[in-house]
Amino acid sequence: MEKITSFTIDHIKLQPGVYVSRKDPVGDQTITTFDLRMTSPNEEPVMNTAEMHTIEHLAATFLRNHTNYGSKTIYFGPMGCRTGFYLLLAGDYESGDIVPLMIEMFEFIRDFHDEVPGASPKDCGNYLDMNLGMANYLAKKYLDEVLYHIDESRLVYPK
Ligand SMILES: [Zn+2]
């Protein structure tokens, strides 16, 4: 089988950032997949599942309720390697286009101190596996170290 595109990115050079992973034509529309890379692959500790799970619940809730992006949100979910998330939006975007949205979203996660939406046995398959404190911490880290002063080097995949 052929190596899929996301395995051809040089994960040794890859630093935390906001990247366009791929664009897929679906009918006459385009779906853009973003790589929201939060930790440096193979270099720093990965995120634990509990905090990733909490970020997933908060981000999905935020995005699907968003005035402009709610109807464009196809999917938000964790990478299996636990170094980041994928966001799929309907439309043809560059990574810089969603930086304001990502700042808004990660500020929401950083400042969220309430009951995690969907964290109940009826709504989720592993509702006790949550860590809000670490989700707050990781959102702050991503904002401070990446999103607030992002430039080309963290918006385009390394060659
Ligand atoms: Zn869940």
XYZ file of C-alpha atoms and ligand atoms in Angstrom:
160
model
C 0.000 0.000 0.000
C 1.103 3.569 -0.653
C 2.291 5.777 2.178
C -0.497 8.279 2.931
C 0.256 12.019 2.761
C 0.273 12.642 6.520
C 3.073 10.066 6.954
C 5.259 11.957 4.469
C 5.581 15.019 6.745
C 9.005 15.154 8.403
C 7.955 14.672 12.033
C 11.529 15.230 13.219
C 11.506 18.832 11.961
C 7.857 19.471 12.833
C 7.264 22.023 15.594
C 4.006 22.985 17.342
C 1.862 25.114 15.030
C -1.232 25.328 12.836
C -0.837 23.540 9.499
C -3.003 22.561 6.541
C -2.721 18.778 6.455
C -4.737 18.266 3.270
C -7.561 19.528 1.092
C -10.129 17.109 -0.269
C -12.643 17.873 -3.009
C -16.107 16.563 -2.144
C -18.583 17.270 -4.917
C -18.070 20.934 -5.823
C -16.852 21.776 -2.300
C -13.467 21.515 -0.589
C -12.844 20.150 2.885
C -9.708 21.466 4.586
C -8.038 19.300 7.231
C -5.932 21.248 9.731
C -3.096 19.803 11.791
C -3.250 21.541 15.180
C 0.139 20.424 16.483
C 0.464 21.088 20.205
C 3.670 19.278 21.173
C 6.919 18.721 19.308
C 6.791 15.136 17.958
C 9.378 12.703 19.349
C 10.967 15.520 21.342
C 8.716 16.475 24.233
C 6.182 14.447 26.253
C 2.897 13.745 24.473
C -0.404 14.819 26.017
C -2.233 12.305 28.185
C -5.556 10.920 26.999
C -7.632 12.487 29.814
C -6.661 16.066 28.931
C -6.959 15.355 25.201
C -10.424 13.944 25.807
C -11.394 17.101 27.727
C -10.003 19.353 24.964
C -11.974 17.291 22.418
C -15.272 17.770 24.303
C -14.684 21.511 24.829
C -13.409 22.248 21.315
C -16.201 20.295 19.593
C -18.792 22.105 21.730
C -17.177 25.479 21.023
C -16.890 24.913 17.261
C -20.379 23.523 16.707
C -21.901 26.454 18.596
C -19.794 29.053 16.753
C -21.782 31.710 14.834
C -19.557 31.642 11.734
C -17.929 28.203 11.834
C -20.663 26.064 13.434
C -22.185 25.006 10.127
C -18.725 24.539 8.544
C -17.367 22.229 11.242
C -17.090 18.685 9.910
C -14.951 17.110 12.629
C -12.589 17.821 15.520
C -10.638 15.004 17.106
C -7.354 13.774 18.586
C -4.331 12.387 16.739
C -3.480 8.847 17.761
C 0.110 9.900 18.507
C -1.275 12.382 21.100
C 0.768 15.344 19.823
C -2.222 17.301 18.492
C -5.683 17.381 16.942
C -7.284 17.399 13.527
C -9.913 19.956 12.590
C -11.921 19.496 9.390
C -13.784 22.499 8.004
C -15.983 22.775 4.915
C -14.272 25.284 2.650
C -10.880 26.039 1.122
C -8.632 27.643 3.750
C -5.009 28.453 4.472
C -3.678 27.873 7.974
C -3.471 31.609 8.735
C -7.216 31.958 8.079
C -8.144 30.067 11.243
C -5.623 31.578 13.689
C -8.230 34.029 15.100
C -10.684 31.112 15.485
C -8.026 28.989 17.214
C -7.143 31.841 19.590
C -10.825 32.216 20.451
C -11.199 28.439 20.912
C -8.117 27.872 23.048
C -8.957 30.924 25.209
C -12.361 29.297 25.760
C -10.611 26.066 26.813
C -7.980 27.867 28.934
C -10.667 29.790 30.832
C -13.215 26.987 31.161
C -13.752 25.980 34.803
C -17.261 24.519 34.684
C -18.704 21.055 34.194
C -17.248 19.565 30.966
C -20.069 19.294 28.376
C -20.986 15.735 27.504
C -19.040 14.253 30.431
C -21.766 11.881 31.551
C -22.290 8.130 31.087
C -25.226 8.738 28.750
C -23.286 11.157 26.492
C -19.765 9.689 26.351
C -18.072 6.299 26.193
C -15.482 6.997 28.918
C -16.851 9.996 30.810
C -14.599 9.708 33.886
C -11.455 9.959 31.742
C -11.225 13.773 31.937
C -8.630 16.226 33.220
C -9.872 19.805 33.026
C -6.920 21.311 34.902
C -4.447 19.892 32.394
C -6.705 20.921 29.466
C -6.638 24.509 30.823
C -2.849 24.293 31.185
C -2.232 22.905 27.670
C -4.543 25.485 26.062
C -2.618 28.283 27.820
C 0.712 26.788 26.731
C -0.407 26.543 23.079
C -1.669 30.149 23.158
C 1.444 31.575 24.835
C 4.058 29.545 22.965
C 2.433 29.297 19.522
C -0.813 31.100 18.703
C -0.211 34.606 20.111
C 2.930 35.186 18.032
C 2.588 32.702 15.177
C 4.597 33.226 11.967
C 5.199 31.328 8.689
C 7.542 28.846 10.385
C 4.554 27.494 12.382
C 1.968 27.834 9.613
C 3.630 25.876 6.792
C 5.007 22.324 7.114
C 8.813 22.146 7.217
C 10.441 21.059 3.937
Zn -16.043 11.635 25.441
